[in-house]
């Protein structure tokens, strides 16, 4: 392994969020000054501490959806095999698709050729440049590209059961169609949302991806620390 690239959006108070979802609350709970009252340690070596309060949905920040998110019969995040959240991966350059564009089967095929990696069971990450164009403005929530149903079938046909995007969703949420989510529901596929720093993977070929969810009992998703391991 020659390097590790962090693909995780920094988790902080008040991150942009879709209108139907809550912004996270990440605020100081106990400060070093306030913790002195507990008198931890000894008088000449006081051990102070700090803690943060976190209140957020399981779909906050860089996260992966559980099969149960859209399928009432699907596995919850704690029931899904951990092997599903790691493996060989490739990042496709789709920056030309632009704001609110369509990621189509043809677009994926062209990006696959450009990447020089034949998708065959890979975790496929899609760099659209959304973060670079919009972060940290709330416009990021309504300008993401649409992973079309046909593109989702293209991934499935190549054994790719996991994919990931920048921004809050694989679908244009304001259209209320959710074609990628519906195909994923029907085929048992899952995806990562709010990935970060994907530009750093363009032209890197195949790498190893890991984005392990928290073991949230009954969870419909989980925040993750998403990492790319380059050889």
mmCIF file of C-alpha atoms in Angstrom:
data_model
loop_
_atom_site.group_PDB
_atom_site.id
_atom_site.type_symbol
_atom_site.label_atom_id
_atom_site.label_comp_id
_atom_site.label_asym_id
_atom_site.label_seq_id
_atom_site.Cartn_x
_atom_site.Cartn_y
_atom_site.Cartn_z
ATOM 1 C CA UNK A 1 0.000 0.000 0.000
ATOM 2 C CA UNK A 2 1.475 3.358 -1.024
ATOM 3 C CA UNK A 3 -1.183 5.771 0.244
ATOM 4 C CA UNK A 4 -4.609 6.145 1.810
ATOM 5 C CA UNK A 5 -7.101 8.726 0.549
ATOM 6 C CA UNK A 6 -9.849 9.848 2.898
ATOM 7 C CA UNK A 7 -13.203 10.039 1.098
ATOM 8 C CA UNK A 8 -15.175 11.185 4.144
ATOM 9 C CA UNK A 9 -17.036 14.454 4.506
ATOM 10 C CA UNK A 10 -15.987 16.124 7.790
ATOM 11 C CA UNK A 11 -18.856 15.627 10.233
ATOM 12 C CA UNK A 12 -19.813 18.930 11.829
ATOM 13 C CA UNK A 13 -22.712 20.878 13.223
ATOM 14 C CA UNK A 14 -25.381 22.009 10.762
ATOM 15 C CA UNK A 15 -24.169 20.256 7.606
ATOM 16 C CA UNK A 16 -26.348 20.859 4.523
ATOM 17 C CA UNK A 17 -29.202 18.359 4.412
ATOM 18 C CA UNK A 18 -32.136 17.508 2.203
ATOM 19 C CA UNK A 19 -35.336 19.290 3.187
ATOM 20 C CA UNK A 20 -36.931 16.033 4.334
ATOM 21 C CA UNK A 21 -33.934 15.178 6.524
ATOM 22 C CA UNK A 22 -32.586 16.861 9.657
ATOM 23 C CA UNK A 23 -29.273 18.674 9.846
ATOM 24 C CA UNK A 24 -26.878 17.133 12.372
ATOM 25 C CA UNK A 25 -26.250 18.689 15.752
ATOM 26 C CA UNK A 26 -22.607 18.356 16.827
ATOM 27 C CA UNK A 27 -21.874 20.643 19.765
ATOM 28 C CA UNK A 28 -19.606 20.759 22.838
ATOM 29 C CA UNK A 29 -21.072 18.883 25.803
ATOM 30 C CA UNK A 30 -18.347 19.142 28.430
ATOM 31 C CA UNK A 31 -15.325 21.463 28.224
ATOM 32 C CA UNK A 32 -11.954 21.066 29.918
ATOM 33 C CA UNK A 33 -12.788 24.024 32.136
ATOM 34 C CA UNK A 34 -16.199 22.665 33.163
ATOM 35 C CA UNK A 35 -14.823 19.177 33.838
ATOM 36 C CA UNK A 36 -12.528 20.465 36.601
ATOM 37 C CA UNK A 37 -15.437 20.123 39.021
ATOM 38 C CA UNK A 38 -15.173 16.324 38.825
ATOM 39 C CA UNK A 39 -11.649 16.546 40.288
ATOM 40 C CA UNK A 40 -10.365 13.605 38.287
ATOM 41 C CA UNK A 41 -6.752 12.674 38.923
ATOM 42 C CA UNK A 42 -4.900 14.293 41.792
ATOM 43 C CA UNK A 43 -4.750 17.899 43.040
ATOM 44 C CA UNK A 44 -1.338 18.388 41.457
ATOM 45 C CA UNK A 45 -2.211 16.483 38.269
ATOM 46 C CA UNK A 46 -5.836 17.218 37.408
ATOM 47 C CA UNK A 47 -7.271 15.139 34.572
ATOM 48 C CA UNK A 48 -9.748 17.298 32.660
ATOM 49 C CA UNK A 49 -11.705 16.108 29.643
ATOM 50 C CA UNK A 50 -13.915 17.194 26.811
ATOM 51 C CA UNK A 51 -16.938 15.553 25.178
ATOM 52 C CA UNK A 52 -19.250 16.421 22.287
ATOM 53 C CA UNK A 53 -22.968 15.816 21.930
ATOM 54 C CA UNK A 54 -24.071 14.383 18.587
ATOM 55 C CA UNK A 55 -27.685 14.264 17.447
ATOM 56 C CA UNK A 56 -28.226 13.104 13.884
ATOM 57 C CA UNK A 57 -30.002 10.751 11.513
ATOM 58 C CA UNK A 58 -28.323 7.559 10.396
ATOM 59 C CA UNK A 59 -28.183 9.101 6.891
ATOM 60 C CA UNK A 60 -25.924 11.959 8.002
ATOM 61 C CA UNK A 61 -22.689 12.874 6.261
ATOM 62 C CA UNK A 62 -20.771 10.199 4.380
ATOM 63 C CA UNK A 63 -23.013 7.191 4.869
ATOM 64 C CA UNK A 64 -24.159 3.913 3.361
ATOM 65 C CA UNK A 65 -27.794 2.878 3.026
ATOM 66 C CA UNK A 66 -29.001 -0.412 4.432
ATOM 67 C CA UNK A 67 -31.122 -2.756 2.323
ATOM 68 C CA UNK A 68 -33.970 -2.043 4.753
ATOM 69 C CA UNK A 69 -33.950 1.670 3.895
ATOM 70 C CA UNK A 70 -36.336 1.168 0.981
ATOM 71 C CA UNK A 71 -37.231 -2.505 1.314
ATOM 72 C CA UNK A 72 -39.362 -3.452 4.341
ATOM 73 C CA UNK A 73 -38.033 -7.009 4.026
ATOM 74 C CA UNK A 74 -34.414 -5.965 3.572
ATOM 75 C CA UNK A 75 -31.571 -6.451 6.040
ATOM 76 C CA UNK A 76 -30.888 -3.665 8.493
ATOM 77 C CA UNK A 77 -27.397 -2.189 8.641
ATOM 78 C CA UNK A 78 -26.320 -4.413 11.532
ATOM 79 C CA UNK A 79 -27.536 -7.524 9.709
ATOM 80 C CA UNK A 80 -25.667 -6.904 6.455
ATOM 81 C CA UNK A 81 -22.384 -8.779 5.864
ATOM 82 C CA UNK A 82 -19.405 -6.546 6.608
ATOM 83 C CA UNK A 83 -17.714 -7.871 3.450
ATOM 84 C CA UNK A 84 -20.225 -5.863 1.426
ATOM 85 C CA UNK A 85 -18.626 -2.620 2.580
ATOM 86 C CA UNK A 86 -15.118 -3.260 1.281
ATOM 87 C CA UNK A 87 -13.427 -4.565 -1.818
ATOM 88 C CA UNK A 88 -11.918 -3.724 -5.171
ATOM 89 C CA UNK A 89 -13.105 -0.400 -6.519
ATOM 90 C CA UNK A 90 -12.776 2.148 -9.279
ATOM 91 C CA UNK A 91 -13.667 5.832 -9.495
ATOM 92 C CA UNK A 92 -15.243 6.984 -12.755
ATOM 93 C CA UNK A 93 -14.809 10.548 -14.000
ATOM 94 C CA UNK A 94 -18.296 11.907 -14.688
ATOM 95 C CA UNK A 95 -17.593 15.590 -14.081
ATOM 96 C CA UNK A 96 -18.807 16.454 -17.576
ATOM 97 C CA UNK A 97 -22.341 15.387 -16.601
ATOM 98 C CA UNK A 98 -22.730 18.637 -14.666
ATOM 99 C CA UNK A 99 -25.409 19.905 -12.324
ATOM 100 C CA UNK A 100 -28.668 17.951 -12.418
ATOM 101 C CA UNK A 101 -27.413 15.911 -15.356
ATOM 102 C CA UNK A 102 -28.072 12.244 -16.088
ATOM 103 C CA UNK A 103 -25.509 9.528 -15.427
ATOM 104 C CA UNK A 104 -26.476 7.107 -18.175
ATOM 105 C CA UNK A 105 -25.341 3.663 -19.306
ATOM 106 C CA UNK A 106 -23.365 5.285 -22.130
ATOM 107 C CA UNK A 107 -21.717 7.717 -19.719
ATOM 108 C CA UNK A 108 -20.602 4.855 -17.478
ATOM 109 C CA UNK A 109 -19.246 2.861 -20.403
ATOM 110 C CA UNK A 110 -17.231 5.835 -21.667
ATOM 111 C CA UNK A 111 -15.900 6.578 -18.167
ATOM 112 C CA UNK A 112 -15.015 2.906 -17.707
ATOM 113 C CA UNK A 113 -12.894 2.994 -20.863
ATOM 114 C CA UNK A 114 -11.222 6.199 -19.734
ATOM 115 C CA UNK A 115 -10.425 4.678 -16.333
ATOM 116 C CA UNK A 116 -8.853 1.611 -17.940
ATOM 117 C CA UNK A 117 -10.602 -0.723 -15.492
ATOM 118 C CA UNK A 118 -13.288 -3.136 -16.634
ATOM 119 C CA UNK A 119 -16.065 -3.109 -14.058
ATOM 120 C CA UNK A 120 -16.412 -6.676 -12.837
ATOM 121 C CA UNK A 121 -17.817 -6.834 -9.321
ATOM 122 C CA UNK A 122 -16.186 -3.525 -8.382
ATOM 123 C CA UNK A 123 -17.482 -0.938 -5.982
ATOM 124 C CA UNK A 124 -18.021 1.968 -8.384
ATOM 125 C CA UNK A 125 -17.555 5.530 -7.162
ATOM 126 C CA UNK A 126 -18.786 8.376 -9.359
ATOM 127 C CA UNK A 127 -16.965 11.710 -9.353
ATOM 128 C CA UNK A 128 -19.285 14.434 -10.648
ATOM 129 C CA UNK A 129 -17.510 17.510 -9.256
ATOM 130 C CA UNK A 130 -20.587 18.435 -7.220
ATOM 131 C CA UNK A 131 -18.637 19.142 -4.041
ATOM 132 C CA UNK A 132 -16.128 21.329 -5.868
ATOM 133 C CA UNK A 133 -18.913 23.375 -7.451
ATOM 134 C CA UNK A 134 -21.264 23.806 -4.493
ATOM 135 C CA UNK A 135 -19.773 22.987 -1.101
ATOM 136 C CA UNK A 136 -20.643 24.301 1.510
ATOM 137 C CA UNK A 137 -23.736 25.981 0.050
ATOM 138 C CA UNK A 138 -27.170 24.436 0.408
ATOM 139 C CA UNK A 139 -27.392 24.394 -3.401
ATOM 140 C CA UNK A 140 -25.449 21.142 -3.173
ATOM 141 C CA UNK A 141 -28.679 19.441 -2.069
ATOM 142 C CA UNK A 142 -30.576 20.158 -5.293
ATOM 143 C CA UNK A 143 -27.884 20.045 -7.995
ATOM 144 C CA UNK A 144 -26.612 16.472 -7.832
ATOM 145 C CA UNK A 145 -26.683 14.279 -10.930
ATOM 146 C CA UNK A 146 -29.187 11.473 -11.416
ATOM 147 C CA UNK A 147 -27.951 7.870 -11.566
ATOM 148 C CA UNK A 148 -30.499 6.609 -14.069
ATOM 149 C CA UNK A 149 -32.262 3.272 -13.816
ATOM 150 C CA UNK A 150 -30.487 2.075 -16.968
ATOM 151 C CA UNK A 151 -27.103 3.015 -15.483
ATOM 152 C CA UNK A 152 -27.993 1.118 -12.322
ATOM 153 C CA UNK A 153 -28.842 -1.967 -14.383
ATOM 154 C CA UNK A 154 -25.483 -1.534 -16.171
ATOM 155 C CA UNK A 155 -23.723 -1.765 -12.815
ATOM 156 C CA UNK A 156 -25.757 -4.802 -11.797
ATOM 157 C CA UNK A 157 -25.004 -6.576 -15.086
ATOM 158 C CA UNK A 158 -21.294 -6.210 -14.281
ATOM 159 C CA UNK A 159 -21.629 -7.601 -10.775
ATOM 160 C CA UNK A 160 -21.329 -4.239 -9.068
ATOM 161 C CA UNK A 161 -23.684 -4.370 -6.076
ATOM 162 C CA UNK A 162 -22.311 -1.259 -4.381
ATOM 163 C CA UNK A 163 -21.767 2.237 -5.764
ATOM 164 C CA UNK A 164 -21.232 5.696 -4.350
ATOM 165 C CA UNK A 165 -21.772 9.342 -5.206
ATOM 166 C CA UNK A 166 -21.044 12.858 -4.061
ATOM 167 C CA UNK A 167 -23.899 14.824 -2.566
ATOM 168 C CA UNK A 168 -26.971 13.783 -0.607
ATOM 169 C CA UNK A 169 -28.481 11.261 -3.002
ATOM 170 C CA UNK A 170 -28.078 9.118 -6.100
ATOM 171 C CA UNK A 171 -31.395 10.599 -7.255
ATOM 172 C CA UNK A 172 -32.676 14.109 -7.895
ATOM 173 C CA UNK A 173 -34.804 14.118 -4.774
ATOM 174 C CA UNK A 174 -36.997 17.085 -5.691
ATOM 175 C CA UNK A 175 -38.368 15.122 -8.659
ATOM 176 C CA UNK A 176 -39.665 12.472 -6.228
ATOM 177 C CA UNK A 177 -39.080 9.617 -8.718
ATOM 178 C CA UNK A 178 -36.102 7.868 -7.045
ATOM 179 C CA UNK A 179 -35.317 5.620 -9.989
ATOM 180 C CA UNK A 180 -31.894 4.564 -8.676
ATOM 181 C CA UNK A 181 -33.249 3.813 -5.208
ATOM 182 C CA UNK A 182 -36.096 1.736 -6.650
ATOM 183 C CA UNK A 183 -33.784 -0.364 -8.828
ATOM 184 C CA UNK A 184 -31.420 -0.829 -5.875
ATOM 185 C CA UNK A 185 -34.377 -1.956 -3.771
ATOM 186 C CA UNK A 186 -35.446 -4.513 -6.364
ATOM 187 C CA UNK A 187 -31.959 -5.903 -7.051
ATOM 188 C CA UNK A 188 -30.498 -5.854 -3.533
ATOM 189 C CA UNK A 189 -27.941 -3.147 -4.316
ATOM 190 C CA UNK A 190 -26.731 -0.444 -1.936
ATOM 191 C CA UNK A 191 -24.962 2.865 -2.293
ATOM 192 C CA UNK A 192 -22.829 5.391 -0.447
ATOM 193 C CA UNK A 193 -23.836 9.054 -0.432
ATOM 194 C CA UNK A 194 -21.961 12.244 0.510
ATOM 195 C CA UNK A 195 -18.574 10.881 -0.554
ATOM 196 C CA UNK A 196 -15.760 13.422 -0.522
ATOM 197 C CA UNK A 197 -12.482 14.080 -2.355
ATOM 198 C CA UNK A 198 -13.214 11.749 -5.273
ATOM 199 C CA UNK A 199 -11.120 13.888 -7.617
ATOM 200 C CA UNK A 200 -8.049 12.440 -5.911
ATOM 201 C CA UNK A 201 -8.952 9.023 -7.374
ATOM 202 C CA UNK A 202 -9.336 10.059 -11.012
ATOM 203 C CA UNK A 203 -6.790 8.221 -13.139
ATOM 204 C CA UNK A 204 -5.660 5.976 -10.275
ATOM 205 C CA UNK A 205 -7.128 2.794 -11.745
ATOM 206 C CA UNK A 206 -8.217 0.008 -9.435
ATOM 207 C CA UNK A 207 -7.891 0.462 -5.668
ATOM 208 C CA UNK A 208 -9.314 -1.040 -2.488
ATOM 209 C CA UNK A 209 -12.287 0.709 -0.881
ATOM 210 C CA UNK A 210 -13.488 0.428 2.687
ATOM 211 C CA UNK A 211 -16.466 2.158 4.294
ATOM 212 C CA UNK A 212 -17.528 0.238 7.391
ATOM 213 C CA UNK A 213 -20.860 1.197 8.992
ATOM 214 C CA UNK A 214 -21.549 1.423 12.687
ATOM 215 C CA UNK A 215 -23.385 -1.591 14.079
ATOM 216 C CA UNK A 216 -26.646 0.277 14.654
ATOM 217 C CA UNK A 217 -29.327 -2.162 15.792
ATOM 218 C CA UNK A 218 -32.132 -1.971 13.236
ATOM 219 C CA UNK A 219 -30.454 0.939 11.444
ATOM 220 C CA UNK A 220 -31.574 2.034 7.972
ATOM 221 C CA UNK A 221 -28.098 3.422 7.235
ATOM 222 C CA UNK A 222 -24.908 4.440 8.993
ATOM 223 C CA UNK A 223 -22.239 7.116 8.815
ATOM 224 C CA UNK A 224 -18.894 5.634 7.731
ATOM 225 C CA UNK A 225 -15.230 6.545 7.456
ATOM 226 C CA UNK A 226 -14.717 5.951 3.738
ATOM 227 C CA UNK A 227 -11.155 5.201 2.641
ATOM 228 C CA UNK A 228 -9.363 4.344 -0.599
ATOM 229 C CA UNK A 229 -6.191 2.268 -0.352
ATOM 230 C CA UNK A 230 -3.870 2.791 -3.308
ATOM 231 C CA UNK A 231 -1.045 0.447 -4.284
#
